[in-house]
XYZ file of C-alpha atoms in Angstrom:
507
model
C 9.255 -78.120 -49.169
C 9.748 -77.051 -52.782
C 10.398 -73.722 -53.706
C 14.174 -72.848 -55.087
C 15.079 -76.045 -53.293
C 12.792 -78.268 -55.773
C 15.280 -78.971 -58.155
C 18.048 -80.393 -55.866
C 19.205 -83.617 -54.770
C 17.511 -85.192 -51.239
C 20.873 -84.168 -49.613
C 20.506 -80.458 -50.689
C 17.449 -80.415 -50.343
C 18.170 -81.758 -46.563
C 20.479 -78.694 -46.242
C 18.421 -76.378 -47.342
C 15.232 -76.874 -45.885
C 17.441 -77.690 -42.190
C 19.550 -74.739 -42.681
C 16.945 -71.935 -43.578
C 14.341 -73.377 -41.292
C 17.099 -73.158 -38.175
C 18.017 -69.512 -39.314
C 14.737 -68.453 -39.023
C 14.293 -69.960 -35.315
C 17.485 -67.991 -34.573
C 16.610 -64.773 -36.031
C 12.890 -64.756 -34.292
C 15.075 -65.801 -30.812
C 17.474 -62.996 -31.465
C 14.337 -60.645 -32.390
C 12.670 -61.405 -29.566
C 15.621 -61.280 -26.862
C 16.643 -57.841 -28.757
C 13.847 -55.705 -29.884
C 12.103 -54.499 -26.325
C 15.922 -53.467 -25.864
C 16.414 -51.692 -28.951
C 13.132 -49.857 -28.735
C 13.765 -49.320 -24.700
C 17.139 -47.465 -25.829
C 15.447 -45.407 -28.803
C 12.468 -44.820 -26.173
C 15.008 -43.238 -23.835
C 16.420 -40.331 -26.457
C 12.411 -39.086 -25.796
C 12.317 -38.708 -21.821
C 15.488 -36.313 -21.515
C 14.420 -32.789 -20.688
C 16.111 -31.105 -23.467
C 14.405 -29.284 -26.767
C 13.649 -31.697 -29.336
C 12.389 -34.668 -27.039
C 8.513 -35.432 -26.535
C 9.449 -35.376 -22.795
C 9.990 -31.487 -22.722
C 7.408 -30.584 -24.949
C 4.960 -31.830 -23.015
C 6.948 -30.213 -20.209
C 7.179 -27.358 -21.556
C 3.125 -27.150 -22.734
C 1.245 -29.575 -20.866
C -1.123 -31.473 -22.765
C -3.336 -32.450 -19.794
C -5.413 -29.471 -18.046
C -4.732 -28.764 -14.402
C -7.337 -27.305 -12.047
C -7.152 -25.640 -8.370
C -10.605 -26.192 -6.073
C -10.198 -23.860 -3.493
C -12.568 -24.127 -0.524
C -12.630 -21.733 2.821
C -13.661 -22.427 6.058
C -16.575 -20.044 7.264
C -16.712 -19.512 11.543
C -20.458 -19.284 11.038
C -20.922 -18.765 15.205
C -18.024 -16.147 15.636
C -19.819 -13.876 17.509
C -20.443 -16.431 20.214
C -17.103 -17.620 20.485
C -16.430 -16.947 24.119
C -19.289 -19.274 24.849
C -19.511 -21.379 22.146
C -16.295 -23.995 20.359
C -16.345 -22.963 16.218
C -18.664 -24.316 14.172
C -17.065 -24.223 10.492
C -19.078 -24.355 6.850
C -17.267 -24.899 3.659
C -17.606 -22.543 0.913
C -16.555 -23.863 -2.345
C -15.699 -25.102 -4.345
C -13.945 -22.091 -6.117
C -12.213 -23.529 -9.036
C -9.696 -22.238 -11.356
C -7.636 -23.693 -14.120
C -4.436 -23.215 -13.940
C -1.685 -23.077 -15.917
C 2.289 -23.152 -15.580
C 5.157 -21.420 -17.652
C 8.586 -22.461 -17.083
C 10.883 -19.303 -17.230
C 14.382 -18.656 -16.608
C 15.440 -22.039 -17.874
C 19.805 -22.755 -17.427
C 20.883 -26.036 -18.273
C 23.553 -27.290 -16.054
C 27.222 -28.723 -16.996
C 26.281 -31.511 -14.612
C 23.291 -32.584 -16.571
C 20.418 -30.381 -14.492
C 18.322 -28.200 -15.683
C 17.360 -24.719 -13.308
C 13.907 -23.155 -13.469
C 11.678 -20.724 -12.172
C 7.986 -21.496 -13.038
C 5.326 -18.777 -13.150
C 1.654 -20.643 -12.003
C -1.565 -18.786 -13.750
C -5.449 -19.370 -12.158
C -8.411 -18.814 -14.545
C -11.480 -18.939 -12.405
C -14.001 -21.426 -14.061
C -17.475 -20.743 -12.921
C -19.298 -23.260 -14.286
C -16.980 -26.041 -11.745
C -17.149 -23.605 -9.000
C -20.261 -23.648 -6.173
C -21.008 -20.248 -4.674
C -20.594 -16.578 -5.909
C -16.866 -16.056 -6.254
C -17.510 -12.557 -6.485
C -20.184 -11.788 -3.766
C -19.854 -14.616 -1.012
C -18.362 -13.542 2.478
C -16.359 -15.514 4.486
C -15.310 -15.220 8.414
C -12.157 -16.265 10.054
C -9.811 -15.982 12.401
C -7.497 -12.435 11.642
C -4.291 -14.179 10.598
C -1.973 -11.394 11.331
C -2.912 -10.627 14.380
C -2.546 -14.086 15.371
C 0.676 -13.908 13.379
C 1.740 -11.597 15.824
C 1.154 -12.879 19.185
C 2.526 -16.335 17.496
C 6.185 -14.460 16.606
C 6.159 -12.460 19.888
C 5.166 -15.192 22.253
C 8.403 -15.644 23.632
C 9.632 -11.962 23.694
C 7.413 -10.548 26.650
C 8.317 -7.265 26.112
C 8.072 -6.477 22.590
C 4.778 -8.084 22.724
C 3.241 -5.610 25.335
C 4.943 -2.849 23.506
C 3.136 -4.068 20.249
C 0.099 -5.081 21.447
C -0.147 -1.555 22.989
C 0.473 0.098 19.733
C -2.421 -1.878 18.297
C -4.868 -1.156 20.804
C -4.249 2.716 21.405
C -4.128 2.833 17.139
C -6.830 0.528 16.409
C -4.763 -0.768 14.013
C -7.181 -3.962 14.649
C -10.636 -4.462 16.219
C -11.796 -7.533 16.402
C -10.079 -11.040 16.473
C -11.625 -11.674 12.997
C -12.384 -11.220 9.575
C -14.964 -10.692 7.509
C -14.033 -10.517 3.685
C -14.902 -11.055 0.309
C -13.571 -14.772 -0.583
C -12.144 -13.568 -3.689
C -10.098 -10.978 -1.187
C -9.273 -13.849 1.027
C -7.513 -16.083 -2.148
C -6.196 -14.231 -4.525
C -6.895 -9.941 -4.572
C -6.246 -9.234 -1.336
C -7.797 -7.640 1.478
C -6.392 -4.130 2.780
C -5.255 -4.950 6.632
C -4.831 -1.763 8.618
C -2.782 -3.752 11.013
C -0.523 -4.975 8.581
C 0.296 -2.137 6.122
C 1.257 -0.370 9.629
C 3.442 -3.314 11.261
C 5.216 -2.916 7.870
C 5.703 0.813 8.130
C 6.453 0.479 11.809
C 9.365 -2.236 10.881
C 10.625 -0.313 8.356
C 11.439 2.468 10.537
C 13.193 0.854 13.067
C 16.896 -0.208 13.093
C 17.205 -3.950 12.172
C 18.789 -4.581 15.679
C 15.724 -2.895 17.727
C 12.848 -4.640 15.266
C 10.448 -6.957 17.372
C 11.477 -11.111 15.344
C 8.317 -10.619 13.212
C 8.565 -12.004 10.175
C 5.471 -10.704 8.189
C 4.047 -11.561 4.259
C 6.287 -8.481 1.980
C 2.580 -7.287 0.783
C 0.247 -4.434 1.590
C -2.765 -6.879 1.611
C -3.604 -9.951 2.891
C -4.818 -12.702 0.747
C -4.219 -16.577 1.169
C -3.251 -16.489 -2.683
C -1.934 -13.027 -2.867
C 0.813 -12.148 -5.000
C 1.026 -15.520 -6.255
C -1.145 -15.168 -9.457
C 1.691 -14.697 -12.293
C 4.551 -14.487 -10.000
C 7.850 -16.169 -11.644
C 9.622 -15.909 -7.805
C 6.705 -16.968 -5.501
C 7.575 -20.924 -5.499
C 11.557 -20.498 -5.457
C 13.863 -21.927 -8.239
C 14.299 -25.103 -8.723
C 16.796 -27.484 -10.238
C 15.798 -30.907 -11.513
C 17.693 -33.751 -13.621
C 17.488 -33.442 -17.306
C 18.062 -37.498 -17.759
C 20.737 -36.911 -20.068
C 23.611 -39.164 -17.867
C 20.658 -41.377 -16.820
C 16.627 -41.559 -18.091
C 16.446 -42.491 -14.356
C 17.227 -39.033 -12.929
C 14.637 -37.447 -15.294
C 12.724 -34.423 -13.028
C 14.023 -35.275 -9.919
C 14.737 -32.982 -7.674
C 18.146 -32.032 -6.720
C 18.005 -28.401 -5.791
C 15.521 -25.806 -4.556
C 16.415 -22.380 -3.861
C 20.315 -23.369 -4.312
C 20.265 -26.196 -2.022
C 19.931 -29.860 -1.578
C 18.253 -28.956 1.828
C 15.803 -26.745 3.698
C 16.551 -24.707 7.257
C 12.942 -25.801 8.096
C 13.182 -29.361 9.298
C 15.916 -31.132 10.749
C 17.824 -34.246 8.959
C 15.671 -35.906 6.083
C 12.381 -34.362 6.343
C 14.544 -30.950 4.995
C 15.857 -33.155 2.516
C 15.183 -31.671 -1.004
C 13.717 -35.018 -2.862
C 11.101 -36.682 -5.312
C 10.121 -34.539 -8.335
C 8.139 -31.247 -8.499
C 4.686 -34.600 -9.518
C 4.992 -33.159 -13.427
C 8.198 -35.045 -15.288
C 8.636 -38.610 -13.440
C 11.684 -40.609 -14.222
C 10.492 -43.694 -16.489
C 10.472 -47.176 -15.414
C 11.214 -49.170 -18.056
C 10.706 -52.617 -17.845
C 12.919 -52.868 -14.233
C 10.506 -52.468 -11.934
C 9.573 -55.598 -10.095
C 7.559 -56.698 -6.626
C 6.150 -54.362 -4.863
C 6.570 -50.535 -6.178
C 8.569 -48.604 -4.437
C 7.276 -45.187 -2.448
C 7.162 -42.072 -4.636
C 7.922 -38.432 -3.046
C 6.652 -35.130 -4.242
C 8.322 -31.789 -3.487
C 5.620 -29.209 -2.536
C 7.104 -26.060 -1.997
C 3.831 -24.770 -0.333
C 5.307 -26.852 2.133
C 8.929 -26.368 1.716
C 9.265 -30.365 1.707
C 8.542 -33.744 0.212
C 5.081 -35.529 0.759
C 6.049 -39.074 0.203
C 3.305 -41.639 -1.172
C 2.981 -44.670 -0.343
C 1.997 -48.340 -3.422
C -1.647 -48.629 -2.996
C -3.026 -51.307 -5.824
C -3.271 -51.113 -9.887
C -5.520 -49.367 -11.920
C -6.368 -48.631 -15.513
C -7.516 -45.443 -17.032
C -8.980 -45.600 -21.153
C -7.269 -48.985 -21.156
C -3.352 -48.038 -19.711
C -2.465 -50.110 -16.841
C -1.269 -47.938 -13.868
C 0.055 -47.481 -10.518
C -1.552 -45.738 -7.718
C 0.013 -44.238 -4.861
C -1.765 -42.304 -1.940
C -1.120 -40.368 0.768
C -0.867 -42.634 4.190
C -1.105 -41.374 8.177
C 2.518 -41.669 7.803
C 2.818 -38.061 5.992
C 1.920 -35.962 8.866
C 2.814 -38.539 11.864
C 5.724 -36.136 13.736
C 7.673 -38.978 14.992
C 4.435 -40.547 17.026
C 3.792 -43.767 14.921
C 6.705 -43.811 13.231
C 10.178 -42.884 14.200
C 11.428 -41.894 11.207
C 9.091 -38.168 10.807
C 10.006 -37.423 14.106
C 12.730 -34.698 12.208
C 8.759 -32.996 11.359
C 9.187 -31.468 14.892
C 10.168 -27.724 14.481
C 11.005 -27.764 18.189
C 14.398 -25.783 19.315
C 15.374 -28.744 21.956
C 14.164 -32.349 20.195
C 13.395 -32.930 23.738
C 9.969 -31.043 23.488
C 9.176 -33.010 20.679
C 6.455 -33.716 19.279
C 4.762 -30.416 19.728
C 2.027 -31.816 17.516
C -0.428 -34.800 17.957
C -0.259 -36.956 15.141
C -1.700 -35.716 11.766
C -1.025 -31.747 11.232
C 2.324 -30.663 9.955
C 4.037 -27.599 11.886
C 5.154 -24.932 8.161
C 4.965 -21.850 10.288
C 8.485 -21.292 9.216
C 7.713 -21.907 5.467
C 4.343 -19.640 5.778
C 6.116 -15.878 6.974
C 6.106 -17.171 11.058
C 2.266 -17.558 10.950
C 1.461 -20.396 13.314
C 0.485 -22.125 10.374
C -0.184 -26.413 9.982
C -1.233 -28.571 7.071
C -2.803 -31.767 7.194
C -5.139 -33.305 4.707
C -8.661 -31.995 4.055
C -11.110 -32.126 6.889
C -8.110 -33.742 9.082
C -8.184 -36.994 7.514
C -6.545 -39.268 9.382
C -5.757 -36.850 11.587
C -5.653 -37.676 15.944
C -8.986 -37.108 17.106
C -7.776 -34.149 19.178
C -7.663 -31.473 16.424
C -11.369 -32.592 15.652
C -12.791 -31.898 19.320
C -12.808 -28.207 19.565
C -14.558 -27.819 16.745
C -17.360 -28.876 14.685
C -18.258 -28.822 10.678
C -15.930 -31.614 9.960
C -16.672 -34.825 7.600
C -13.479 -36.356 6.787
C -13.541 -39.715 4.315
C -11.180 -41.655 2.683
C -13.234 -41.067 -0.878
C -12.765 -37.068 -0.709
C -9.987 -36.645 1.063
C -7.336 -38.728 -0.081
C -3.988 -37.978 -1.650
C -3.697 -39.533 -4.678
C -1.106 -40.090 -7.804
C -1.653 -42.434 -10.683
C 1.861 -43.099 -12.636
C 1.969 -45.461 -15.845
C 5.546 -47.349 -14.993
C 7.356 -47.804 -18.114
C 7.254 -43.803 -19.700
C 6.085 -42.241 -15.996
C 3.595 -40.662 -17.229
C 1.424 -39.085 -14.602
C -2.381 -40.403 -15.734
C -3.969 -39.129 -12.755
C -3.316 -36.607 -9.479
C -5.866 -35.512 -6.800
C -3.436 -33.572 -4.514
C -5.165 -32.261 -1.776
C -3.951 -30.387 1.723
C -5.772 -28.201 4.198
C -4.435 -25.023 5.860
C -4.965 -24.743 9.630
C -3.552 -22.129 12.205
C -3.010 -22.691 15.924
C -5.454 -20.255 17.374
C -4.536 -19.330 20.985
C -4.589 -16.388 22.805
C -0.525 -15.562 22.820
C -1.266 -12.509 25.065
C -2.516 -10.419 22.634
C -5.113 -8.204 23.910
C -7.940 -9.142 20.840
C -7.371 -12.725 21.313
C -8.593 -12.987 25.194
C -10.861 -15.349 25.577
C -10.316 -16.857 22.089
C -10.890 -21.093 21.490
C -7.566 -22.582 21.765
C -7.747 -24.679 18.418
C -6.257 -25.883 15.391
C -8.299 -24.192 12.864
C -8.663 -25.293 9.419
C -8.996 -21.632 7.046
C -8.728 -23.094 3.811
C -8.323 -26.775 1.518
C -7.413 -27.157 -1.734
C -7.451 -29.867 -4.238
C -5.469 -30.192 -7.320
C -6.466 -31.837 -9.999
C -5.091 -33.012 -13.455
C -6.056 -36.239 -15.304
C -4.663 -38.137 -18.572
C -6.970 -37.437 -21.913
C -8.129 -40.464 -24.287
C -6.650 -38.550 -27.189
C -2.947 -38.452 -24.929
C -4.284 -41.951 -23.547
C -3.698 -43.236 -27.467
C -0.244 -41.715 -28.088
C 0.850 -43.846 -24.633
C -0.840 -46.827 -26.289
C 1.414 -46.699 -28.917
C 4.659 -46.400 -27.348
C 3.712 -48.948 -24.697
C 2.572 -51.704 -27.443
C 6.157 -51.205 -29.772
C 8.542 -53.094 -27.055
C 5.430 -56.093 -27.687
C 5.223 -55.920 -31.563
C 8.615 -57.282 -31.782
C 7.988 -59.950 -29.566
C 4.526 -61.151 -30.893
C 6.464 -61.070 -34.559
C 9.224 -63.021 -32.981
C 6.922 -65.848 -31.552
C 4.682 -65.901 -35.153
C 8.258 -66.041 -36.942
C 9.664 -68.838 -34.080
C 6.549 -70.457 -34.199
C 6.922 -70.595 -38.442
C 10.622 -71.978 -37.923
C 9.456 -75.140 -35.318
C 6.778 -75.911 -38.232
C 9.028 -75.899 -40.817
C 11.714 -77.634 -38.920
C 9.523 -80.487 -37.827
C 8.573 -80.642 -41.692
C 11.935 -80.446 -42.546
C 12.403 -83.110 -40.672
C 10.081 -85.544 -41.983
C 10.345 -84.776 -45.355
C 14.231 -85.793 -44.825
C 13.594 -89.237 -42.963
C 10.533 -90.068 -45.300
C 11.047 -88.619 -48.969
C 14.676 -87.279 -48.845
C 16.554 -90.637 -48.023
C 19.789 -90.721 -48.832
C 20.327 -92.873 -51.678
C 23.083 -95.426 -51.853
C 25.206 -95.184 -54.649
C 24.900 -98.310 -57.386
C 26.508 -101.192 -56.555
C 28.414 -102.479 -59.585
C 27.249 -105.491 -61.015
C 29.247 -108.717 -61.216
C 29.600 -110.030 -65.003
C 28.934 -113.774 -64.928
C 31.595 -115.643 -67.132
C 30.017 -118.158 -69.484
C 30.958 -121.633 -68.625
């Protein structure tokens, strides 16, 4: 224990080698007690949507690539439907990258941030299966069944329109048969519907038949979504700036906190739109909690349930999937019986467990989703019809969230559109399979890159550095303490001052 202490005496030298040895135990206690702090509180200027912060740049240009697998649902037997229940082929994949543009953007006195977002689709042959251009697909004729769904309770507009349809043939046949890339995104021209449009047009709002029809000439299940900036509503999120833990959730959609669609909190605007999560930090303990997504294909939240851990190019992660629980309409559990779109909650549920009534989100077509291939769906919807291989490996609904930043490393969304095929008095549809018939699935897809997977690294191991410095520096301190120590009780005695010596007196 030399050093600029060498030259002192054993009791400064005590001082000294107690005193600095001490400081430095204090200073690596106070480092490590304050630096995962200090670094959680610089870390938080970076996850506020606002320009400037890594948060909204990636936001704003998404460093991870996001694709769309469309598949369709081909009625391969249609001719034979009066004898025979549908037997269904999947076409597809059809896959498409796709890419998002936030436009409109107002930031918010009370710390929100409104949006529109405009949603782009590249179609990526090499990922797809099939001819996008040249393969055929038959299905059910949505409007007419559109129709018949809107007018089943009005008798006599329905025999007036049906009438119109048949003396016109506006329609023909209960089906169609169409180009897939008509069927998603170009369009297909529907005599029946261009005319229903002129038809409504011309009458006076209080004589027009309740039939609430897509605003396009064409019918496509994509159609006039490719580039729109309107087609998903506007939405208003947190920015973070009051509190990191309000970052991207959802507060607003179209103006309000809550849809018309569903009753109590299954209209409930909630979760975030699954891009910008609120971060963590270092407060989340036990289990996690549930996680909701806002879909506005759905016009409501799909809420996730903890699963287990996970890693992806060595981040530890959270996964979250979708459970029965999504789609149960109050049979299973209580709580989603507000799913039921019924006018007295007396006739609820109108739908067996696992298919979610949106026909008021999706223009009044008697439209359902449910996940892909009705995974974990009652068996009912899988009787009338055959084609159908559901498993948990393909089919599940799936988000992978690092906790501390919320960064999204993984997402496999995935739903299936169905419609409620029945025969609604419509002339065409005699005789028709009374079903719930899946028409399309789609799966979305986005997943964290090793080069992004790095950057994480980084900010993950900073709150750590401090603390592995603290424990070398703490660790330092003991060692020279306990040195300190014995070099004080074995070389640094304190010596006792002379004692004076007695003369002796000669005799």
């Amino acid at each position: 224990m030399g050093g600029c202490c060498s030259n002192w005496s054993p009791t400064g030298k005590r001082l000294c080698a107690l005193g600095s040895t001490t400081a430095l135990c204090v200073f690596a206690l106070a480092l490590g007690l304050v630096w995962p702090a200090l670094i959680w509180q610089i870390a938080k200027r970076e996850f506020v949507l606002e320009p400037g912060t890594e948060v909204y740049k990636n936001w704003i240009e998404p460093p991870i690539d996001t694709y769309l697998e469309l598949y369709l649902w081909n009625w391969t037997n249609a001719d034979a439907y009066l004898t025979e229940k549908p037997h269904l082929e999947q076409l597809g994949p059809y896959t498409f990258r796709e890419v998002h543009e936030r436009v409109n953007l107002k930031w918010n006195d009370n710390d929100t941030l409104t949006f529109q977002q405009r949603r782009i689709w590249y179609h990526v042959p090499e990922l797809s299966a099939g001819d996008y251009e040249t393969d055929r697909v038959v299905t059910i004729n949505p409007v007419l069944l559109t129709v018949g769904y809107a007018l089943r309770n009005e008798p006599e507009f329905l025999f007036y329109v049906d009438g119109i349809i048949m003396l016109n043939g506006l329609a023909t046949t209960p089906f169609y048969d169409v180009l897939v890339r008509e069927m998603i995104f170009e369009g297909y021209d529907d005599t029946l519907l261009t005319n229903l449009l002129a038809l409504l047009a011309l009458l006076p709002e209080e004589s027009r038949p309740p039939i609430d029809l897509p605003p396009y000439d064409r019918f496509g299940w994509f159609f006039g979504r490719n580039g729109s900036e309107t087609y998903d509503g506007t939405f208003t999120i947190g920015t973070g700036k009051d509190s990191v833990y309000n970052t991207g959730v959802m507060r607003l959609w179209n103006g309000a906190n809550a849809t018309d669609y569903y009753r109590g909190e299954c209209g409930r605007i909630r979760g975030t739109t699954g891009e910008v999560w609120p971060p963590w930090g270092r407060t989340l303990t036990g289990t996690p909690p549930s996680v909701s997504v806002f879909a506005p294909d759905v016009c409501s939240s799909v809420t996730l349930e903890y699963a287990e851990e996970m890693e992806r190019y060595g981040i530890d992660g959270l996964r979250w999937i979708g459970t029965d629980r999504v789609f149960d309409n109050g049979l299973h559990y209580p709580e989603t019986e507000c799913q039921c779109t019924a006018e007295d909650v007396a006739d609820c549920p109108l739908l067996d467990n696992g298919a979610m009534d949106v026909s008021r989100c999706k223009f009044g077509a008697p439209a359902t989703v449910s996940y892909p291939h009705f995974y974990l769906a009652n068996e009912s919807y899988l009787k009338g019809i055959s084609g159908m291989q559901p498993n948990e490996k393909e089919h599940r609904f799936e988000m992978e969230l690092e906790p501390y930043t919320g960064v999204p490393l993984g997402v496999r969304a995935q739903l299936q559109v169905n419609l409620d095929v029945k025969q609604y008095g419509m002339t065409l549809l005699k005789g028709i399979p009374e079903v719930m018939l899946p028409v399309l699935w789609f799966r979305q897809t986005a997943s964290l890159t090793e080069e992004l997977a790095d950057d994480i690294k980084l900010i993950l191991i900073l709150p750590d550095i401090g603390v592995y410095v603290a424990y070398a520096l703490g660790a330092l301190g003991i060692i020279g303490l306990v040195l300190a120590v014995y070099f004080s009780v074995t070389r640094w005695k304190l010596q006792s001052p002379p004692q004076p010596v007695e003369a002796k007196t000669a005799l």
